[in-house]
């Protein structure tokens, strides 16, 4: 709203006036009627309740373990069937090329990618809680599996002598062992996920922030690209493991580029142009197309036909998929001896796969208004991997591209997943052999083009630069760690760095001195708000985070800096003064004894000796606020006459008193009579923090500065009680409900004795204009 001259006028809103007593913790507990005992049942009662059996509890348990029973009986054919049918067909068509392509990432024959697109999908149908995600092969997890299989089953372990005296790789034995390794890794990862889900460990994903996950998947995409370059250029490269393996792989590919197979490169370029062109058309005309054009399947079919009729493998040396057996293999137990060698990699896959799965699941659940159970998702994904491990599948998670297709084409439930698995089953049983002549370069380009979404995550950099540079730092460090340290070590280093950023932000918080907004009971940072006014004689100190062992020392240092009081220096000088005074007393006593022996009465000389108590009193009464001596001010004639009767001890005592009056770093401590510590931001406090608060109370009491606490949450008050902060000297009377209560109490306490004259008038009423 503008006034006639163009200025902005604040619109007047409602008002409220509060009239009540100042509330410290004792008064607050009486007014609010604090419960003496918690309403939470004790451990024994909770254990008995968990073991109690009833029909409703049994029903909830069964529905919790098998979520399909909660929605399948109410499945509406009229509302959901058509959408699920179209969605299932679309996703099933996508499963075929992606399953075979991502099998190359896992370094296993393509048919096992089709197995992986079948069994886990069926298991998730029964145990999953998300209605829209598409479980199956995924590039990031596939390349993690490939890292394990090629490490434990390198080509060098399967060298045999050829017919012409040359050495060849026994690909049959190599692929069979790689499948064993992949299945064993998948089984161990599934067991990890199931166990973590059963112990309600689904919250572990909260430690994988979105910037971390997006930075990690971007780095993993670079690994995926590097692993597919050899198929796109038709060269044979060496396998590298461990840190800097990505750089070594790229250098090796560059060195071998002169030996590029021209035919393979042409197939790669033509396939890539076709895929990118049609995908862009799908994106541009997504609203007009009933279904997206299945360009991946079209490219595979055309590539297979051209390769078959032109004999690309024989004439141009272009690698093809090779034998694809028809039918399903019976379940087998993976080699248990491999478990110990893959346990670390399996745990990393379990965490990464679950993080991707739950992030996609919660995204669609929020969009469509239903709930995804994080722990049940962990169990569902774990069972999918566990069962898949027995059927020679490799580790799975949800795919972003397939999930988007399943959601945008009208999919309503996981019935769409069952339909897609049926399409995969038909292909495995009847159509698999038709793809034996498919060039591997086509599959490599499919993988490469499908990474577009991950490469677009580089656009996070300018966005995070504007929004939160700490998150940007996490994103960049995760990317660099993943590129340089490989996928497993990169993930561990990224999580460690993300946790360190949290620790550093709590260890180095923002400290501020609060001032009152005139006419309100609101106190804000005076450096941020111009209208915030300092309350004379009172320092209100606040930290932006809690006080605990990592920042307790910094909290005390910041308090001294904001108040201008170096408490340690003052206390050290006080101790030195008292030590000097004691030595002076001892000398005076010895001199008095000597004079007594010589027959001289000590007389009035003892009046010139300052006791320790008197020295302490002088120290507390510095800056001219302490009272008169013998009824006269220190600079009156009577006082001067009294001083002339003193001895050298008198002059020494005066010198020490003058030293005390100058010991406050150039700033008189009498400017501050009270310090209020605003703990409203504290969510917990540990024993080190409690000890720091106790020391603050005791140390500032030595220089006649009162300390109060304000705004503590109930849980923090309980922790202060258990930590034995409160005693005869530090009571709950030092703890107030709000900062305004503490300020009013300090002013009333000081006004009763000293009634200071303030330079600025502060309205301390509780009338607030909103």
XYZ file of C-alpha atoms in Angstrom:
770
model
C 0.000 0.000 0.000
C 1.388 3.458 -1.003
C 0.794 6.819 0.628
C 0.023 9.966 -1.475
C 3.702 10.879 -1.852
C 4.663 7.430 -3.096
C 6.133 5.995 0.116
C 5.262 2.514 1.335
C 3.103 2.280 4.451
C 2.973 -0.891 6.499
C -0.529 -2.250 6.662
C -1.843 -2.388 10.208
C -2.839 -5.855 11.353
C -4.078 -7.401 14.573
C -2.596 -6.656 17.987
C -2.253 -8.661 21.134
C -1.350 -7.736 24.691
C 0.040 -10.238 27.172
C 0.071 -9.620 30.890
C 1.647 -12.309 33.022
C 4.322 -12.940 35.608
C 7.947 -13.449 34.622
C 8.418 -17.198 34.298
C 11.545 -19.010 35.314
C 11.748 -22.786 35.038
C 10.195 -23.389 38.462
C 7.246 -21.128 37.690
C 6.834 -22.585 34.201
C 6.672 -26.145 35.550
C 3.941 -25.086 37.991
C 1.906 -23.115 35.440
C 2.231 -25.726 32.669
C 1.916 -28.646 35.147
C 4.934 -30.609 34.065
C 4.432 -34.338 34.175
C 6.633 -36.102 36.672
C 6.739 -39.282 34.622
C 6.834 -39.906 30.900
C 3.771 -41.307 29.172
C 5.979 -43.675 27.197
C 5.640 -47.287 28.336
C 8.644 -48.859 29.957
C 10.788 -51.333 28.043
C 9.167 -54.383 29.671
C 5.677 -53.204 28.757
C 6.716 -52.471 25.193
C 8.289 -55.929 24.916
C 5.116 -57.581 26.250
C 2.994 -55.553 23.856
C 5.171 -56.546 20.908
C 4.780 -60.240 21.799
C 1.029 -60.021 22.321
C -0.895 -61.689 19.492
C -4.274 -60.639 18.163
C -6.201 -60.851 14.912
C -5.750 -57.136 14.027
C -2.033 -57.331 14.824
C -1.681 -60.464 12.704
C -3.513 -58.767 9.850
C -1.269 -55.702 10.042
C 1.832 -57.896 10.101
C 0.752 -59.895 7.060
C -0.198 -56.785 5.089
C 3.070 -55.162 6.122
C 5.094 -58.114 4.844
C 2.993 -58.609 1.690
C 1.736 -55.169 0.607
C 0.223 -56.702 -2.541
C -2.587 -58.126 -0.382
C -3.642 -54.631 0.641
C -4.291 -53.320 -2.883
C -4.710 -56.275 -5.262
C -8.121 -57.414 -3.863
C -9.398 -53.856 -4.470
C -7.866 -53.589 -7.942
C -10.216 -51.769 -10.314
C -10.133 -53.246 -13.792
C -12.140 -50.353 -15.214
C -9.880 -47.647 -13.779
C -6.457 -49.267 -13.910
C -6.331 -52.165 -16.364
C -5.944 -50.226 -19.613
C -3.291 -47.878 -18.222
C -1.328 -50.760 -16.688
C -1.542 -52.745 -19.946
C -0.193 -49.913 -22.103
C 2.437 -49.033 -19.501
C 3.525 -52.649 -19.083
C 3.973 -53.150 -22.828
C 5.974 -49.930 -23.124
C 8.248 -50.783 -20.202
C 8.632 -54.387 -21.362
C 9.847 -53.171 -24.744
C 12.384 -50.988 -22.937
C 13.509 -53.894 -20.748
C 14.720 -55.889 -23.758
C 17.391 -53.536 -25.122
C 18.366 -52.165 -21.725
C 18.646 -55.632 -20.200
C 21.025 -56.809 -22.931
C 22.919 -53.511 -23.036
C 23.457 -53.245 -19.303
C 24.614 -56.860 -19.225
C 27.678 -55.624 -21.095
C 28.287 -53.205 -18.193
C 28.123 -56.117 -15.775
C 30.506 -58.102 -18.032
C 28.106 -61.033 -18.340
C 26.385 -62.447 -21.463
C 23.348 -60.423 -22.616
C 20.825 -63.145 -21.829
C 21.516 -62.717 -18.119
C 20.409 -59.121 -18.433
C 17.061 -60.479 -19.647
C 16.903 -62.819 -16.650
C 17.567 -59.807 -14.441
C 14.653 -57.991 -16.070
C 12.310 -60.877 -15.244
C 12.744 -62.503 -11.815
C 13.335 -59.439 -9.614
C 10.355 -57.632 -11.176
C 8.021 -60.445 -10.121
C 9.392 -60.485 -6.579
C 8.991 -56.742 -6.217
C 5.365 -57.045 -7.332
C 4.572 -58.938 -4.115
C 6.725 -57.043 -1.613
C 7.156 -53.488 -2.942
C 5.149 -50.457 -1.834
C 5.763 -48.121 -4.782
C 3.214 -48.227 -7.599
C 5.241 -46.601 -10.335
C 8.932 -47.525 -10.202
C 10.336 -50.051 -12.655
C 12.774 -52.440 -10.983
C 15.443 -54.114 -13.077
C 18.792 -53.335 -14.645
C 20.355 -49.930 -14.089
C 23.567 -48.510 -15.513
C 25.226 -47.401 -12.256
C 24.651 -50.651 -10.394
C 25.528 -52.681 -13.497
C 28.908 -51.011 -13.845
C 29.546 -51.673 -10.129
C 28.832 -55.356 -10.753
C 31.109 -55.257 -13.794
C 33.921 -53.909 -11.674
C 33.674 -56.938 -9.394
C 33.302 -59.548 -12.118
C 36.258 -58.293 -14.152
C 38.397 -57.975 -11.027
C 37.786 -61.541 -9.895
C 37.576 -63.036 -13.393
C 40.013 -61.171 -15.670
C 40.788 -62.405 -19.143
C 44.318 -63.289 -18.074
C 42.971 -66.128 -15.904
C 41.395 -67.884 -18.874
C 44.165 -67.897 -21.480
C 44.391 -71.077 -23.561
C 46.543 -72.112 -26.491
C 44.913 -71.620 -29.883
C 45.017 -73.887 -32.893
C 47.829 -71.905 -34.567
C 49.963 -71.732 -31.472
C 48.477 -68.408 -30.433
C 46.964 -67.667 -27.059
C 43.232 -67.135 -26.847
C 40.739 -66.378 -24.105
C 38.375 -69.186 -23.129
C 35.282 -66.964 -23.207
C 32.940 -69.797 -22.234
C 34.733 -70.531 -18.964
C 35.319 -66.843 -18.305
C 31.671 -65.896 -18.776
C 30.490 -68.810 -16.647
C 32.694 -67.739 -13.738
C 31.709 -64.091 -14.139
C 28.072 -65.111 -13.871
C 28.942 -66.964 -10.648
C 30.641 -63.859 -9.263
C 27.739 -61.602 -10.254
C 25.171 -63.948 -8.715
C 27.163 -64.267 -5.481
C 27.546 -60.493 -5.226
C 23.832 -60.019 -5.853
C 22.894 -62.555 -3.203
C 25.115 -60.938 -0.565
C 23.793 -57.483 -1.430
C 20.226 -58.783 -1.130
C 20.942 -60.314 2.268
C 22.371 -57.004 3.446
C 19.252 -55.165 2.318
C 16.857 -57.652 3.914
C 18.682 -57.601 7.244
C 18.842 -53.806 7.280
C 15.139 -53.638 6.466
C 14.210 -56.075 9.244
C 16.069 -54.020 11.860
C 14.284 -50.864 10.621
C 17.452 -49.405 9.178
C 15.725 -47.652 6.304
C 16.764 -44.296 7.694
C 20.321 -44.973 6.475
C 19.349 -43.338 3.200
C 19.009 -40.020 5.042
C 22.806 -39.891 5.146
C 22.830 -39.902 1.356
C 21.738 -36.373 0.558
C 20.362 -35.495 -2.859
C 23.510 -33.576 -3.919
C 25.594 -36.595 -2.912
C 23.445 -39.061 -4.845
C 23.326 -36.854 -7.934
C 27.058 -36.203 -7.843
C 27.719 -39.911 -7.375
C 25.487 -40.994 -10.256
C 27.087 -38.360 -12.486
C 30.524 -39.743 -11.664
C 29.251 -43.287 -12.182
C 27.947 -42.249 -15.606
C 31.477 -41.277 -16.572
C 32.640 -44.761 -15.551
C 29.851 -46.244 -17.671
C 30.953 -44.233 -20.703
C 34.572 -45.284 -20.250
C 33.568 -48.930 -20.037
C 31.623 -48.733 -23.318
C 34.253 -46.950 -25.406
C 35.948 -50.197 -26.349
C 32.695 -51.519 -27.837
C 31.986 -48.286 -29.702
C 35.467 -48.130 -31.269
C 35.976 -51.876 -31.627
C 39.258 -51.986 -29.704
C 40.546 -54.310 -27.012
C 41.573 -52.548 -23.809
C 43.164 -53.568 -20.561
C 41.110 -53.799 -17.363
C 42.145 -51.426 -14.539
C 41.019 -51.518 -10.925
C 41.346 -49.277 -7.903
C 42.004 -45.531 -7.700
C 42.601 -43.679 -10.975
C 41.254 -46.639 -12.952
C 38.993 -44.329 -14.972
C 41.886 -42.148 -16.076
C 43.980 -45.186 -16.914
C 41.137 -46.669 -18.962
C 40.625 -43.481 -20.966
C 44.366 -43.177 -21.623
C 44.457 -46.808 -22.743
C 41.539 -46.259 -25.145
C 43.186 -43.150 -26.590
C 46.421 -45.037 -27.143
C 44.552 -47.785 -29.007
C 42.496 -45.478 -31.231
C 44.799 -46.050 -34.255
C 43.529 -49.652 -34.246
C 39.853 -48.618 -34.358
C 37.551 -50.946 -36.264
C 35.993 -48.636 -38.860
C 32.943 -50.835 -39.305
C 32.223 -50.833 -35.573
C 32.650 -47.049 -35.413
C 30.223 -46.536 -38.326
C 27.622 -48.781 -36.635
C 28.044 -46.819 -33.404
C 27.661 -43.420 -35.081
C 24.614 -44.404 -37.141
C 22.919 -45.962 -34.120
C 23.701 -42.945 -31.972
C 22.299 -40.471 -34.504
C 19.101 -42.511 -34.837
C 18.654 -42.885 -31.095
C 19.276 -39.217 -30.276
C 17.066 -37.942 -33.086
C 14.043 -40.067 -32.233
C 14.416 -39.542 -28.474
C 14.384 -35.787 -29.021
C 11.249 -36.180 -31.131
C 9.663 -38.264 -28.387
C 10.457 -35.532 -25.914
C 9.210 -32.717 -28.142
C 5.929 -34.431 -29.072
C 5.332 -36.368 -25.867
C 1.856 -34.848 -25.424
C 0.740 -35.785 -28.941
C 2.117 -39.344 -28.951
C 0.039 -42.047 -27.314
C 3.196 -44.070 -26.757
C 6.820 -43.039 -27.184
C 8.454 -44.477 -30.281
C 10.403 -47.597 -29.130
C 13.513 -46.517 -30.969
C 15.814 -48.711 -28.912
C 13.957 -51.859 -29.929
C 13.734 -50.638 -33.535
C 17.490 -50.019 -33.664
C 18.160 -53.472 -32.213
C 15.899 -55.171 -34.766
C 17.316 -53.240 -37.716
C 20.895 -53.704 -36.499
C 20.338 -57.444 -36.098
C 18.816 -57.794 -39.591
C 21.607 -55.815 -41.259
C 24.273 -57.756 -39.370
C 22.673 -61.084 -40.240
C 22.221 -60.470 -43.957
C 25.527 -58.667 -44.540
C 27.568 -60.918 -42.247
C 29.230 -57.982 -40.448
C 31.019 -60.257 -38.003
C 32.853 -62.246 -40.653
C 33.509 -59.544 -43.250
C 34.325 -56.565 -41.022
C 35.243 -58.142 -37.708
C 32.401 -56.441 -35.836
C 31.714 -58.086 -32.459
C 28.212 -59.482 -32.073
C 26.247 -60.741 -29.063
C 26.747 -64.410 -29.874
C 24.890 -67.400 -28.507
C 21.688 -66.616 -26.571
C 20.212 -69.805 -25.094
C 16.454 -70.173 -25.080
C 14.516 -71.052 -21.949
C 15.073 -70.427 -18.243
C 17.811 -71.914 -16.123
C 16.912 -73.756 -12.898
C 17.836 -72.050 -9.611
C 21.337 -72.747 -8.336
C 23.210 -71.742 -5.215
C 26.054 -69.297 -5.933
C 29.581 -70.238 -4.941
C 29.794 -69.496 -1.205
C 33.585 -69.205 -1.348
C 33.197 -65.990 -3.336
C 31.186 -64.259 -0.581
C 34.180 -63.094 1.435
C 35.795 -61.517 -1.630
C 32.747 -59.465 -2.598
C 31.281 -58.486 0.772
C 32.526 -54.879 0.616
C 31.354 -54.348 -2.957
C 28.011 -55.979 -2.149
C 27.384 -53.585 0.734
C 28.152 -50.595 -1.491
C 25.731 -51.897 -4.132
C 23.074 -52.473 -1.472
C 23.327 -48.887 -0.235
C 23.528 -47.264 -3.674
C 20.737 -49.392 -5.122
C 18.457 -48.648 -2.186
C 19.227 -44.918 -2.296
C 18.242 -44.721 -5.966
C 15.181 -46.892 -5.426
C 13.750 -44.995 -2.451
C 14.451 -41.575 -3.942
C 12.469 -42.444 -7.084
C 9.759 -44.170 -5.062
C 9.216 -41.177 -2.777
C 9.189 -38.812 -5.747
C 6.302 -40.633 -7.417
C 4.523 -41.217 -4.094
C 4.562 -37.497 -3.340
C 3.285 -36.709 -6.820
C 0.380 -39.179 -6.691
C -0.506 -38.916 -3.004
C 0.386 -42.255 -1.440
C 3.010 -43.437 1.038
C 6.133 -45.495 0.466
C 7.454 -47.497 3.424
C 11.243 -47.023 3.447
C 11.925 -50.151 5.512
C 9.585 -52.341 3.451
C 11.219 -51.012 0.281
C 14.556 -52.135 1.665
C 13.155 -55.608 2.312
C 11.453 -55.746 -1.105
C 14.595 -54.753 -2.982
C 16.635 -57.145 -0.856
C 14.316 -60.070 -1.625
C 14.417 -59.170 -5.321
C 18.212 -59.387 -5.265
C 18.281 -62.478 -3.044
C 15.909 -64.448 -5.257
C 17.646 -63.088 -8.349
C 20.978 -64.338 -7.040
C 19.687 -67.921 -7.117
C 18.520 -67.466 -10.726
C 21.870 -66.029 -11.922
C 20.708 -62.428 -12.039
C 22.839 -59.466 -11.073
C 22.063 -56.585 -8.725
C 18.973 -54.498 -9.527
C 17.363 -51.227 -8.603
C 14.782 -48.934 -10.155
C 15.529 -47.207 -13.448
C 14.709 -43.533 -13.883
C 13.955 -43.793 -17.609
C 11.718 -46.868 -17.334
C 9.953 -45.504 -14.239
C 9.136 -42.270 -16.054
C 7.726 -44.235 -18.993
C 5.700 -46.446 -16.640
C 4.224 -43.375 -14.951
C 3.648 -41.181 -18.013
C 1.980 -43.915 -20.086
C -0.788 -44.355 -17.514
C 0.562 -47.020 -15.170
C -1.343 -47.118 -11.888
C 0.028 -50.196 -10.074
C 2.752 -52.802 -10.236
C 0.533 -54.876 -12.496
C 2.364 -52.975 -15.220
C 5.596 -54.547 -13.948
C 4.091 -58.027 -14.247
C 3.024 -57.337 -17.827
C 6.510 -56.089 -18.705
C 8.065 -59.221 -17.202
C 5.744 -61.367 -19.333
C 7.095 -59.656 -22.456
C 10.639 -60.361 -21.272
C 9.677 -63.986 -20.585
C 8.324 -64.432 -24.104
C 11.552 -63.017 -25.520
C 13.701 -65.332 -23.409
C 11.675 -68.418 -24.290
C 11.082 -67.852 -28.010
C 12.839 -64.800 -29.420
C 16.231 -64.710 -27.747
C 18.064 -66.583 -30.482
C 17.006 -63.960 -33.038
C 19.365 -61.402 -31.463
C 22.536 -63.484 -31.718
C 23.821 -61.413 -34.666
C 23.215 -58.078 -32.935
C 26.415 -55.946 -32.917
C 27.622 -55.070 -29.432
C 28.256 -51.524 -30.664
C 24.487 -51.027 -30.893
C 24.062 -52.004 -27.260
C 26.936 -49.708 -26.273
C 25.302 -46.733 -27.984
C 21.994 -47.522 -26.255
C 23.801 -47.349 -22.912
C 25.557 -44.148 -23.916
C 22.404 -42.343 -25.061
C 20.428 -43.421 -21.993
C 22.961 -41.582 -19.825
C 21.644 -38.253 -21.077
C 19.672 -37.683 -17.892
C 22.753 -38.200 -15.759
C 24.870 -35.881 -17.853
C 22.190 -33.203 -17.494
C 22.933 -33.285 -13.770
C 25.954 -31.091 -14.501
C 23.365 -28.302 -14.617
C 23.139 -28.719 -10.847
C 26.372 -26.740 -10.536
C 25.001 -23.255 -11.355
C 21.788 -23.987 -9.447
C 23.606 -25.052 -6.287
C 26.009 -22.113 -6.626
C 23.028 -19.813 -6.175
C 21.147 -21.847 -3.574
C 23.667 -23.513 -1.279
C 27.402 -23.618 -1.828
C 27.953 -26.247 0.845
C 25.710 -28.610 -1.138
C 27.640 -27.631 -4.258
C 30.870 -28.547 -2.507
C 29.407 -31.932 -1.547
C 28.313 -32.458 -5.176
C 31.734 -31.602 -6.586
C 33.715 -33.579 -4.000
C 31.471 -36.597 -4.599
C 31.983 -36.315 -8.346
C 35.765 -35.997 -8.069
C 36.024 -38.780 -5.472
C 33.937 -41.093 -7.648
C 36.030 -40.343 -10.722
C 39.396 -40.736 -9.006
C 38.777 -43.379 -6.329
C 36.419 -45.660 -8.248
C 32.808 -46.374 -7.274
C 33.232 -48.146 -3.934
C 35.931 -45.980 -2.351
C 34.379 -42.882 -3.923
C 31.064 -43.579 -2.196
C 32.719 -44.064 1.194
C 34.785 -40.890 0.818
C 31.724 -38.918 -0.293
C 29.636 -40.005 2.688
C 32.497 -39.177 5.038
C 32.897 -35.719 3.520
C 29.144 -35.021 3.653
C 29.093 -35.913 7.358
C 32.139 -33.726 7.950
C 30.342 -30.747 6.438
C 27.564 -31.247 8.989
C 30.095 -31.470 11.811
C 31.941 -28.374 10.635
C 28.701 -26.410 10.353
C 27.809 -27.292 13.948
C 31.364 -26.760 15.127
C 31.619 -23.340 13.496
C 28.165 -21.808 13.950
C 27.200 -18.166 13.823
C 27.349 -16.372 17.159
C 25.323 -13.212 17.674
C 24.351 -10.647 20.276
C 20.615 -9.981 20.361
C 18.827 -6.700 20.807
C 15.198 -5.882 21.496
C 12.882 -4.690 18.757
C 11.284 -1.643 20.439
C 7.754 -2.184 21.680
C 7.971 -5.988 21.405
C 9.263 -8.974 23.271
C 11.253 -10.025 20.205
C 15.054 -10.157 20.250
C 17.052 -10.275 17.018
C 20.658 -10.158 15.874
C 21.811 -6.555 16.086
C 24.201 -7.002 13.162
C 21.342 -8.052 10.902
C 18.485 -5.837 12.085
C 18.955 -2.086 12.402
C 16.025 -1.595 14.762
C 17.292 -4.147 17.282
C 18.431 -2.207 20.367
C 20.859 -3.384 23.014
C 19.401 -3.622 26.512
C 21.752 -1.563 28.751
C 23.790 -3.701 31.092
C 22.623 -6.974 29.542
C 24.291 -9.071 26.851
C 22.012 -11.597 25.146
C 24.180 -14.218 23.443
C 22.983 -16.857 20.985
C 24.609 -19.594 18.945
C 23.017 -20.859 15.741
C 23.456 -24.457 16.858
C 23.666 -26.559 19.977
C 26.560 -26.630 22.447
C 28.440 -29.924 22.508
C 31.960 -31.283 22.752
C 33.072 -30.133 19.282
C 32.249 -26.454 19.774
C 32.124 -25.959 23.552
C 35.512 -24.232 23.675
C 34.612 -22.051 20.678
C 31.329 -21.140 22.381
C 33.181 -19.792 25.421
C 35.657 -17.877 23.266
C 32.857 -16.316 21.214
C 31.030 -15.316 24.397
C 34.105 -13.531 25.706
C 34.627 -11.807 22.370
C 31.018 -10.607 22.110
C 30.935 -9.362 25.725
C 34.423 -7.848 25.609
C 35.403 -9.703 28.783
C 38.473 -11.913 28.794
C 37.396 -13.954 31.769
C 40.544 -16.048 31.911
C 42.801 -13.029 31.933
C 40.740 -11.401 34.662
C 40.724 -14.487 36.838
C 44.465 -14.951 36.342
C 45.118 -11.377 37.420
C 42.833 -11.840 40.398
C 44.721 -14.926 41.499
C 48.016 -13.066 41.193
C 46.609 -10.189 43.256
C 45.366 -12.496 45.988
C 48.698 -14.291 46.046
C 50.511 -10.949 46.429
C 48.090 -9.944 49.184
C 48.712 -13.170 51.078
C 52.433 -12.647 50.840
C 51.956 -9.076 52.085
C 49.890 -10.276 55.048
C 52.566 -12.796 55.971
C 55.238 -10.084 55.891
C 53.118 -7.777 58.026
C 52.501 -10.536 60.556
C 56.219 -11.288 60.751
C 56.992 -7.568 61.155
C 54.355 -7.285 63.888
C 55.925 -10.205 65.718
C 59.378 -8.670 65.490
C 58.084 -5.333 66.789
C 56.314 -7.129 69.621
C 59.546 -8.837 70.596
C 61.312 -5.475 70.526
C 58.608 -3.997 72.789
C 56.936 -1.905 70.083
C 53.166 -2.064 69.893
C 51.766 -2.814 66.489
C 48.944 -0.360 67.174
C 47.252 1.152 64.168
C 49.659 -0.393 61.721
C 47.382 -3.394 61.435
C 44.700 -1.113 60.092
C 46.791 -0.581 56.994
C 46.844 -4.300 56.117
C 44.286 -5.469 53.562
C 42.854 -8.918 54.196
C 42.070 -11.300 51.352
C 38.385 -10.599 51.760
C 39.008 -6.857 51.576
C 41.128 -7.271 48.447
C 38.379 -9.312 46.831
C 35.870 -6.655 47.750
C 38.071 -3.965 46.218
C 38.399 -6.076 43.065
C 34.642 -6.385 42.776
C 34.116 -2.674 43.527
C 36.360 -1.368 40.761
C 35.387 1.414 38.324
C 34.190 3.715 41.173
C 31.010 1.800 41.990
C 32.148 0.431 45.305
C 31.224 2.330 48.487
C 33.040 4.853 50.620
C 35.739 3.941 53.065
C 35.188 5.058 56.684
C 32.281 7.259 55.576
C 34.246 9.254 52.977
C 35.095 8.923 49.315
C 38.626 7.768 48.515
C 39.663 11.202 47.274
C 38.307 13.201 50.257
C 40.691 14.835 52.761
C 39.718 12.473 55.564
C 40.545 9.541 53.423
C 43.890 11.040 52.476
C 44.644 11.631 56.122
C 43.821 8.040 56.885
C 46.158 6.902 54.140
C 49.026 8.937 55.588
C 48.898 6.768 58.707
C 49.486 3.682 56.636
C 52.695 1.848 55.926
C 54.175 0.619 52.716
C 51.554 -2.128 52.773
C 48.872 0.504 52.319
C 50.500 1.850 49.182
C 50.976 -1.686 47.892
C 47.289 -2.441 48.485
C 46.237 0.703 46.653
C 48.542 -0.182 43.768
C 46.971 -3.639 43.518
C 43.492 -2.165 43.607
C 44.390 0.199 40.784
C 45.733 -2.729 38.804
C 42.429 -4.531 39.265
C 40.504 -1.523 38.030
C 42.459 -1.640 34.751
C 42.391 -5.404 34.207
C 39.348 -5.645 31.967
C 41.085 -5.234 28.586
C 40.263 -1.548 28.335
C 36.508 -2.133 28.882
C 34.863 -1.867 32.268
C 33.028 -5.022 33.291
C 30.466 -2.915 35.085
C 29.007 -2.059 31.707
C 27.554 -5.594 31.798
C 25.827 -6.826 34.912
C 23.951 -9.761 33.339
C 24.500 -12.253 30.515
C 21.587 -14.195 29.020
C 22.431 -17.313 27.041
C 19.683 -18.029 24.493
C 19.597 -21.823 24.091
C 16.446 -21.971 21.974
C 18.474 -23.387 19.059
C 19.869 -26.271 21.123
C 18.310 -29.663 20.380
C 20.573 -31.514 22.806
C 23.496 -30.865 25.111
C 26.177 -33.296 26.197
C 28.312 -33.509 29.332
C 31.028 -31.282 27.856
C 28.448 -28.623 27.019
C 26.997 -28.827 30.549
C 30.461 -28.499 32.042
C 31.088 -25.439 29.861
C 27.854 -23.815 31.048
C 28.729 -24.542 34.669
C 32.142 -22.940 34.225
C 30.529 -19.889 32.605
C 28.234 -19.465 35.624
C 31.043 -19.825 38.141
C 33.661 -17.752 36.325
C 31.412 -14.783 35.622
C 30.133 -14.905 39.187
C 33.713 -14.199 40.279
C 33.527 -10.810 38.545
C 29.959 -10.034 39.706
C 28.259 -10.759 36.372
C 25.060 -12.817 36.605
C 24.416 -15.512 33.983
C 20.973 -16.795 32.966
C 19.652 -19.336 30.473
C 16.576 -18.843 28.306
C 14.431 -20.724 25.804
C 15.558 -24.265 26.594
C 13.487 -27.074 25.140
C 12.057 -29.625 27.563
C 14.500 -32.326 26.431
C 17.440 -29.973 27.012
C 16.164 -29.131 30.510
C 16.007 -32.858 31.281
C 19.569 -33.287 30.038
C 20.700 -30.372 32.210
C 19.060 -32.025 35.207
C 20.666 -35.397 34.522
C 23.995 -33.648 33.965
C 23.696 -32.102 37.456
C 23.993 -28.515 36.278
C 21.552 -27.277 38.886
C 22.849 -26.934 42.440
C 22.527 -24.575 45.421
C 24.374 -21.865 43.472
C 22.875 -22.587 40.001
C 19.160 -23.161 40.376
C 16.233 -23.361 38.001
C 15.670 -19.741 38.929
C 18.494 -19.012 36.479
C 16.517 -20.647 33.654
C 13.699 -18.673 32.022
C 10.985 -19.573 29.542
C 11.891 -16.815 27.089
C 14.591 -14.227 26.580
C 12.098 -11.474 27.423
C 11.378 -13.089 30.807
C 15.087 -13.161 31.565
C 15.548 -9.517 30.512
C 12.660 -8.326 32.695
C 14.028 -10.261 35.647
C 17.540 -8.796 35.193
C 16.185 -5.255 34.966
C 13.977 -5.663 38.020
C 16.861 -7.158 40.002
C 19.274 -4.376 39.086
C 16.636 -1.679 39.474
C 15.944 -2.752 43.034
C 19.501 -1.976 44.086
C 21.187 0.346 41.643
C 18.466 1.779 39.389
C 20.853 2.539 36.512
C 20.248 5.486 34.248
C 19.861 4.266 30.660
C 20.857 6.377 27.717
C 18.075 4.983 25.563
C 14.534 4.314 26.607
C 13.377 0.760 25.938
C 9.757 -0.252 25.934
C 9.864 -3.489 27.935
C 6.125 -4.107 27.847
C 4.690 -7.219 26.203
C 2.493 -5.297 23.774
C 3.328 -6.455 20.262
C 2.126 -4.995 16.950
C 1.818 -7.685 14.279
